[in-house]
Each structure stands twice: as C-alpha cells, then as structure tokens.
XYZ file of C-alpha atoms in Angstrom:
419
model
C 0.000 0.000 0.000
C 1.308 3.497 -0.765
C 2.361 5.624 2.209
C 0.227 8.722 2.985
C 3.341 10.849 2.479
C 3.800 9.350 -0.985
C 0.197 10.189 -1.849
C 0.777 13.778 -0.751
C 3.834 14.051 -3.009
C 1.973 12.660 -6.030
C -0.922 14.998 -5.312
C 1.518 17.907 -5.458
C 2.978 16.648 -8.727
C -0.479 16.177 -10.210
C -1.582 19.650 -9.230
C 1.484 21.065 -10.944
C 1.377 19.021 -14.156
C -2.119 17.788 -14.936
C -4.152 21.012 -15.209
C -1.629 22.437 -17.657
C -1.235 19.257 -19.742
C -5.006 18.823 -19.704
C -5.460 22.347 -21.065
C -2.929 21.633 -23.816
C -4.756 18.453 -24.828
C -8.098 20.258 -24.948
C -6.541 22.729 -27.411
C -4.866 19.942 -29.408
C -7.963 17.805 -29.749
C -10.173 20.752 -30.564
C -7.846 21.798 -33.400
C -7.790 18.228 -34.664
C -11.543 17.608 -34.832
C -13.109 21.066 -35.257
C -13.193 20.204 -38.947
C -16.279 18.137 -38.046
C -18.125 21.358 -37.230
C -16.527 23.328 -40.059
C -17.945 20.663 -42.406
C -21.467 21.911 -41.731
C -20.634 25.100 -43.679
C -17.370 24.572 -45.576
C -18.604 21.465 -47.404
C -21.007 23.566 -49.468
C -18.603 26.533 -49.809
C -15.763 24.359 -51.154
C -17.987 21.827 -52.995
C -16.642 18.836 -51.039
C -18.343 15.438 -51.251
C -18.587 13.289 -48.105
C -15.788 11.121 -49.491
C -13.538 14.152 -50.053
C -14.340 15.406 -46.558
C -13.545 11.976 -45.111
C -10.190 11.882 -46.904
C -9.354 15.409 -45.751
C -10.356 14.696 -42.145
C -8.315 11.501 -42.161
C -5.225 12.592 -44.120
C -4.155 14.389 -40.944
C -3.169 10.969 -39.638
C -0.862 10.141 -42.543
C 1.346 13.100 -41.618
C 0.949 12.097 -37.999
C 2.011 8.515 -38.764
C 5.131 9.457 -40.715
C 6.566 11.774 -38.061
C 5.322 10.244 -34.804
C 8.254 7.963 -33.923
C 10.990 10.481 -34.899
C 9.159 13.130 -32.890
C 9.059 11.021 -29.722
C 12.725 10.074 -30.043
C 13.589 13.763 -30.420
C 11.525 14.585 -27.333
C 13.588 12.138 -25.295
C 16.779 13.645 -26.713
C 16.122 17.409 -26.506
C 13.699 17.427 -23.559
C 9.935 17.580 -23.151
C 9.751 21.323 -22.471
C 11.378 22.396 -25.740
C 9.773 19.788 -27.948
C 6.189 20.024 -26.678
C 6.415 23.822 -26.986
C 7.555 23.485 -30.616
C 4.762 21.059 -31.427
C 2.045 23.288 -29.986
C 3.136 26.515 -31.656
C 3.478 24.876 -35.073
C 0.151 23.047 -34.934
C -1.670 26.206 -33.787
C -0.314 28.118 -36.781
C -1.230 25.378 -39.273
C -4.682 24.885 -37.749
C -5.439 28.589 -38.099
C -4.134 28.500 -41.699
C -6.857 25.969 -42.611
C -9.089 29.029 -43.031
C -7.313 29.558 -46.378
C -8.493 26.233 -47.875
C -10.114 26.846 -51.275
C -10.851 23.323 -52.517
C -10.016 19.642 -52.058
C -6.252 19.900 -52.760
C -5.565 22.798 -50.400
C -7.820 21.138 -47.785
C -5.819 17.903 -48.075
C -2.474 19.739 -47.905
C -3.364 21.737 -44.784
C -4.774 18.704 -42.967
C -1.638 16.708 -43.811
C 0.590 19.520 -42.502
C -1.480 19.693 -39.317
C -0.709 16.009 -38.732
C 3.004 16.624 -39.302
C 2.948 19.569 -36.884
C 1.072 17.723 -34.129
C 2.951 14.412 -34.466
C 4.421 13.407 -31.144
C 2.234 15.466 -28.821
C 0.023 12.721 -27.370
C 2.646 9.948 -27.172
C 5.124 12.563 -25.963
C 2.888 13.458 -23.035
C 2.205 9.769 -22.274
C 5.985 9.225 -22.252
C 6.467 12.354 -20.140
C 4.023 11.045 -17.517
C 6.157 7.892 -17.188
C 8.967 10.201 -16.016
C 6.851 11.022 -12.943
C 4.365 8.231 -12.164
C 4.878 4.461 -11.586
C 2.686 1.997 -13.478
C 0.171 1.364 -10.676
C -0.797 5.062 -10.615
C -0.844 5.625 -14.349
C -4.339 4.705 -15.586
C -6.161 7.356 -13.566
C -3.466 9.935 -14.377
C -3.731 9.250 -18.116
C -7.542 9.288 -17.736
C -7.425 12.750 -16.188
C -5.174 13.919 -19.020
C -7.288 12.237 -21.701
C -10.501 13.630 -20.272
C -9.333 16.628 -22.283
C -10.897 14.814 -25.269
C -14.268 14.809 -23.535
C -13.945 18.377 -22.290
C -12.918 19.499 -25.793
C -16.205 17.990 -26.927
C -18.180 19.658 -24.135
C -16.650 23.090 -24.745
C -15.837 22.739 -28.416
C -19.336 21.923 -29.617
C -21.094 24.997 -28.227
C -18.056 27.208 -28.904
C -17.710 26.051 -32.510
C -21.411 26.428 -33.175
C -21.410 29.920 -31.649
C -18.359 31.062 -33.638
C -19.758 29.774 -36.924
C -23.148 31.351 -36.337
C -22.112 34.740 -34.911
C -18.970 35.467 -36.944
C -20.291 34.349 -40.340
C -19.645 37.138 -42.851
C -17.559 39.304 -40.493
C -14.552 40.784 -42.256
C -15.588 39.021 -45.434
C -14.859 35.595 -43.896
C -17.205 32.634 -43.576
C -18.099 31.231 -40.173
C -15.932 28.147 -40.698
C -12.912 30.352 -41.505
C -13.348 32.229 -38.228
C -13.628 28.838 -36.501
C -10.174 27.730 -37.629
C -8.604 31.119 -36.895
C -9.992 31.661 -33.409
C -9.498 28.077 -32.240
C -5.887 27.991 -33.473
C -4.723 30.961 -31.385
C -4.918 29.274 -27.910
C -2.539 26.506 -29.051
C 0.129 29.054 -29.971
C -0.266 30.825 -26.629
C -0.089 27.547 -24.687
C 2.980 26.498 -26.664
C 4.835 29.641 -25.609
C 3.687 29.081 -22.023
C 4.996 25.477 -22.162
C 8.539 26.745 -22.723
C 8.491 28.541 -19.386
C 6.276 26.203 -17.337
C 7.203 22.549 -17.913
C 10.211 20.759 -16.439
C 12.008 18.025 -18.379
C 11.794 15.645 -15.431
C 12.055 15.161 -11.668
C 15.654 16.395 -11.342
C 14.949 19.758 -12.978
C 11.789 20.480 -10.933
C 12.821 23.371 -8.696
C 9.396 23.357 -7.011
C 10.085 19.906 -5.476
C 12.352 19.423 -2.411
C 15.135 16.856 -2.764
C 13.465 14.443 -0.314
C 10.326 14.342 -2.465
C 12.401 13.838 -5.601
C 14.045 10.824 -3.986
C 10.645 9.244 -3.230
C 9.527 9.672 -6.850
C 12.792 8.325 -8.261
C 12.690 5.279 -5.981
C 9.185 4.378 -7.187
C 10.285 4.685 -10.831
C 13.401 2.595 -10.180
C 11.267 -0.208 -8.751
C 9.080 -0.031 -11.859
C 12.091 -0.169 -14.159
C 13.094 -3.574 -12.805
C 10.061 -5.171 -14.513
C 10.264 -3.226 -17.775
C 11.816 -4.431 -21.016
C 14.621 -2.100 -22.149
C 14.740 -3.456 -25.668
C 17.187 -2.300 -28.323
C 15.480 0.148 -30.658
C 15.390 -2.369 -33.523
C 13.724 -4.981 -31.321
C 10.791 -2.650 -30.602
C 9.850 -2.717 -34.294
C 9.962 -6.527 -34.443
C 8.199 -7.242 -31.139
C 5.012 -9.243 -31.644
C 3.572 -7.883 -28.413
C 4.108 -4.268 -29.485
C 2.427 -4.917 -32.850
C -0.471 -6.694 -31.130
C -1.010 -3.642 -28.940
C -0.783 -1.415 -32.031
C -3.563 -3.440 -33.692
C -5.749 -3.213 -30.588
C -5.235 0.530 -30.542
C -6.044 0.797 -34.270
C -9.371 -0.959 -33.741
C -10.343 1.325 -30.854
C -9.246 4.477 -32.685
C -11.572 3.491 -35.550
C -14.453 4.032 -33.143
C -13.038 7.199 -31.588
C -12.693 9.153 -34.811
C -15.901 7.784 -36.234
C -17.624 9.584 -33.345
C -15.325 12.637 -33.321
C -15.635 13.492 -37.016
C -19.260 12.464 -37.543
C -21.013 13.273 -34.247
C -22.299 16.690 -35.455
C -23.681 15.012 -38.587
C -25.329 12.253 -36.529
C -27.025 14.837 -34.333
C -28.142 16.738 -37.435
C -29.542 13.489 -38.894
C -31.777 13.110 -35.830
C -33.713 16.201 -36.894
C -31.738 19.139 -35.444
C -31.092 21.870 -38.033
C -29.697 24.865 -36.103
C -25.885 24.785 -36.025
C -25.678 26.367 -32.546
C -28.160 23.804 -31.171
C -26.131 20.985 -32.742
C -23.079 22.341 -30.950
C -24.875 22.333 -27.592
C -26.275 18.825 -28.034
C -22.900 17.318 -29.001
C -21.606 18.446 -25.598
C -23.871 15.918 -23.840
C -22.092 12.676 -24.905
C -18.703 14.183 -24.085
C -19.903 15.442 -20.708
C -21.066 11.945 -19.764
C -17.773 10.472 -20.996
C -15.642 12.963 -19.005
C -17.095 11.721 -15.720
C -17.340 8.014 -16.500
C -13.828 7.573 -17.913
C -12.164 8.944 -14.756
C -14.315 6.801 -12.441
C -13.659 3.596 -14.405
C -9.915 4.301 -14.650
C -9.728 4.764 -10.873
C -11.471 1.428 -10.416
C -9.020 -0.213 -12.822
C -6.056 1.165 -10.850
C -7.574 0.091 -7.529
C -8.162 -3.480 -8.726
C -4.989 -3.667 -10.824
C -7.068 -5.075 -13.711
C -6.728 -3.717 -17.259
C -7.901 -6.186 -19.893
C -11.540 -6.729 -18.892
C -12.080 -3.059 -18.112
C -10.831 -2.184 -21.599
C -12.753 -4.948 -23.365
C -16.104 -4.282 -21.691
C -15.782 -0.547 -22.385
C -15.142 -1.289 -26.071
C -18.250 -3.478 -26.248
C -20.331 -0.767 -24.559
C -19.097 1.702 -27.173
C -20.106 -0.699 -29.954
C -23.582 -1.153 -28.486
C -24.032 2.615 -28.316
C -23.075 3.094 -31.963
C -25.496 0.416 -33.126
C -28.317 1.873 -31.019
C -27.619 5.375 -32.359
C -28.380 4.283 -35.926
C -31.339 2.100 -34.963
C -32.979 5.149 -33.380
C -31.435 7.781 -35.625
C -34.707 9.676 -36.099
C -35.324 10.114 -32.351
C -33.079 12.860 -30.964
C -33.449 11.859 -27.290
C -32.732 8.149 -27.778
C -30.005 8.844 -30.344
C -28.244 11.196 -27.908
C -28.491 8.628 -25.099
C -26.990 5.994 -27.408
C -24.250 8.363 -28.553
C -23.484 9.141 -24.898
C -23.018 5.413 -24.224
C -20.886 5.077 -27.365
C -18.681 8.072 -26.549
C -18.187 7.051 -22.917
C -17.411 3.431 -23.812
C -14.924 4.406 -26.501
C -13.120 7.014 -24.414
C -12.838 4.693 -21.393
C -10.738 2.247 -23.409
C -7.848 4.645 -23.979
C -6.433 5.554 -20.547
C -6.701 1.951 -19.374
C -5.176 0.662 -22.615
C -2.127 2.937 -22.199
C -1.368 1.272 -18.861
C -0.374 -1.841 -20.833
C 2.536 -0.617 -23.033
C 3.835 1.881 -20.443
C 4.090 -0.923 -17.874
C 5.848 -3.155 -20.413
C 8.490 -0.838 -21.903
C 11.170 1.427 -20.459
C 13.872 3.835 -21.647
C 14.277 4.399 -25.381
C 12.080 1.333 -25.945
C 9.247 3.214 -24.235
C 9.761 6.315 -26.391
C 9.789 4.292 -29.607
C 7.172 1.715 -28.570
C 4.601 4.247 -27.358
C 5.076 6.303 -30.522
C 4.871 3.221 -32.766
C 1.664 1.984 -31.142
C 0.126 5.452 -31.308
C 1.177 6.168 -34.894
C -0.002 2.797 -36.264
C -3.198 3.004 -34.231
C -3.917 6.512 -35.440
C -3.875 5.376 -39.057
C -7.432 4.437 -38.147
C -7.990 8.172 -37.939
C -7.531 8.169 -41.707
C -9.393 4.939 -42.405
C -12.394 5.664 -40.180
C -13.670 9.015 -41.557
C -12.798 7.963 -45.120
C -14.742 4.698 -44.888
C -17.739 6.310 -43.190
C -17.760 9.100 -45.796
C -17.469 6.673 -48.719
C -20.220 4.438 -47.317
C -22.448 7.475 -46.745
C -21.906 8.638 -50.346
C -22.713 5.139 -51.629
C -25.750 4.441 -49.444
C -27.018 7.889 -48.431
C -26.883 6.809 -44.780
C -24.378 6.636 -41.901
C -25.916 3.403 -40.557
C -23.598 0.958 -42.330
C -20.566 3.084 -41.447
C -21.441 3.138 -37.742
C -22.012 -0.632 -37.819
C -18.527 -1.081 -39.279
C -17.055 0.981 -36.431
C -19.014 -1.065 -33.879
C -17.554 -4.271 -35.318
C -14.080 -2.757 -35.055
C -14.605 -1.991 -31.356
C -15.768 -5.550 -30.645
C -12.732 -6.956 -32.474
C -10.464 -4.722 -30.379
C -12.168 -5.906 -27.203
C -11.620 -9.565 -28.110
C -7.993 -8.976 -29.048
C -7.123 -7.078 -25.851
C -8.292 -10.112 -23.846
C -5.546 -12.080 -25.574
C -2.791 -9.795 -24.312
C -0.704 -11.066 -21.353
C -1.926 -10.177 -17.862
C-alpha cells in the first residue's frame, strides 16, 4: 500500500502538471476535430463530397504517422519542455491556416501539414508522464489527461457552433474560416507558455524538495526492474508491441468515427440549427468525461486492465449500433451516442497502462510512438470509410455498424494480451 506521504507528493505533482497538460490536450484535440463542425458550412462553400471530406479529415493521420516515432525520439533527446512547446506553436499556426483552404487539394495539404505539426504530442505526453508516475498510478493519471478529449467535446461543440453562427460574414470571412482562426490561437499561446512552465523531469523540478524527488525516483526505479529495455530495432519486431498497435487501431476506428461524424449524426436526428447541434454534441462528451475517470480509478484500484478495456469497447459498440437504430429520435439517439462516446473514451487511458508498464527507456519512447502512430492510421481509415459508405448508401448506418464491429474486435484482441 502506498504511504500517505507518498500520496501527498503525487498529489503535489499532479496539481502542478495535470491542469496544464489537460489544457494543452483540450486545445490539441479541438484543433484536430473542429473540422467536423466546419464541415457543416465549408462542405457547401468548397464543394466537397462526403468522401472528399472523409479523406481530408483523415489525411491528418498520414502526416501524424510518418513523423510520430521520430518526434518522440527527439523529445527524449532534446527534452519535453522544448519539444512540446515546438509542437504546440506549429500546430496552432497550421490549424489557423486551414481558413485559407479553397478546394479539395488545399484542404488535403493543410490537414496533412497539421498532422506533421502535431505528431508526437500525445505519445510525448504519455511518455512524459512515465517520467513522474509508476505503473500502478498511471491509468487514472492518463484518464485525467485524456478527459481533455471529452472536455474538448463539451466546450468545443457549443463554442464552434457559436463562432460559426455569430462570426459568419464578419470581415468578409465565412463562419468556418473564423472557426479555424480563433481556435488555433490558444494553441500558440499555450505552446509559448509550455517553454516557461514545464520541467524536463524530476531532477529539474525546482518546485520539489530533494526528499520528495528521492521518493519519486525510488518508485520509478522499482518499476524499471520489470520493464523491457529493448534495443530500438527490437521494438519494431516485437510481436507484443504490434499486437497492442492493432488493438489501438481498432479502438481508434471508433473514436474518430464519433469525433468526425457526431455533429452530422445529431443533425440526422432532426436538429437543423448549427448552434443547437453544438450544444447537443456536448452531452455525450460530458457523460464520458465523468465516467472515464471513475472507471480508470477502479481499474487502478483493482490492478485489472484487460476486462475493463474490453467491456468498455463493447459498450461503445452497443451505443453506436443503437444510435443508428434510433437515428430519427433525438433523445434516444443522444443517449446511445453518450453510451458510445463514454465506452470508446474509457478504453484509452486503461489501454495505455499496458505498453507503459511493459516498456522502459528508449524502448518506451519508440514503442509508445509506434503503437500510437499505427493506431492513429485508423484516424484516416475511419472518416474515409464512413464518408465513402455514406456517399454510396445515403446513410451513416452501415458506417457506424462497421465501427461497432471494429470496437468488438479490439475488445476480443485485448483479452488475448498477457496479464
């Protein structure tokens, strides 16, 4: 059992790190998925089909995939403070520049560059948290950080709808152009703040006394004894790492199916006003923000990861299926989408307890980035497939069913990972 003094030290660390990292992730995720709201206006302005939109939404992840592993290795080499600051400033600038898209090619190019700019942020922060927290504390810490996804949905929906409605036509710009501009600025500001606020690790934290640093370093040293410090080449040939990457891919299919298509699903239920759509999309994310933290705490307390992850994935699948079965009923559809969003988001913080407990050192930097980059290729596949299916059938039902099947497959595969 942890000592009360240890808990007090970790509470101090969490109060220093988590609110700031959480705020950064809210900005990052909002800049990544606000294209789902922009679609409601820009699709007609730029004459984009659903397939073209799906490709543009997903091509972000090709840039992300190509630069993810090098980015994480550079973070370990040059330090988290410098590298995370660079990532945030560059992605904020590119996100704002999406306002200049004029057609499919420029839309594709800007989304690809956004992926290049943001590559390494999420796995970099997951790696950074391993510099501070031992494995048995990590699921709830990652859940608190990742609840930024849910909060971005809670805040981003109403904010995006309000911007698009109230700024439309101002300065000769469309509402969706103002959306990209105004939501890109906070990332640049937070990136500059990162340079001055973050510490590269325990040793450089001037706000911690030496005795507290020793407690943290002892806990990490005990963790390191059970971690595999593989040569870099071995990470890329490890069957276990690739199995985890596949599990992550299958779960990410569901995540970005919801993230990029949730506004459209709400609209399909009979809601026409863009501001009202923004408010209603906050409900599933609000439910998810609470549930994911509670379930992650339970997982940490019991020391159980696989069944928590698998059951959450199945709940997400059930919610997606129910959302299309009752697509014409706004109340039932929103309840189903709340179940889907909560189930999907729960899988991620608990899942990340698996590879971070397995790998250490440079193997952790490369392995976490590899799993995240391969998994996030689903961010390309998911919106593209849903868009193509919608163009072919005129409905999102088959696309959501495909994503539900992906979540169930991920749940079954995670049960086959070692305890």
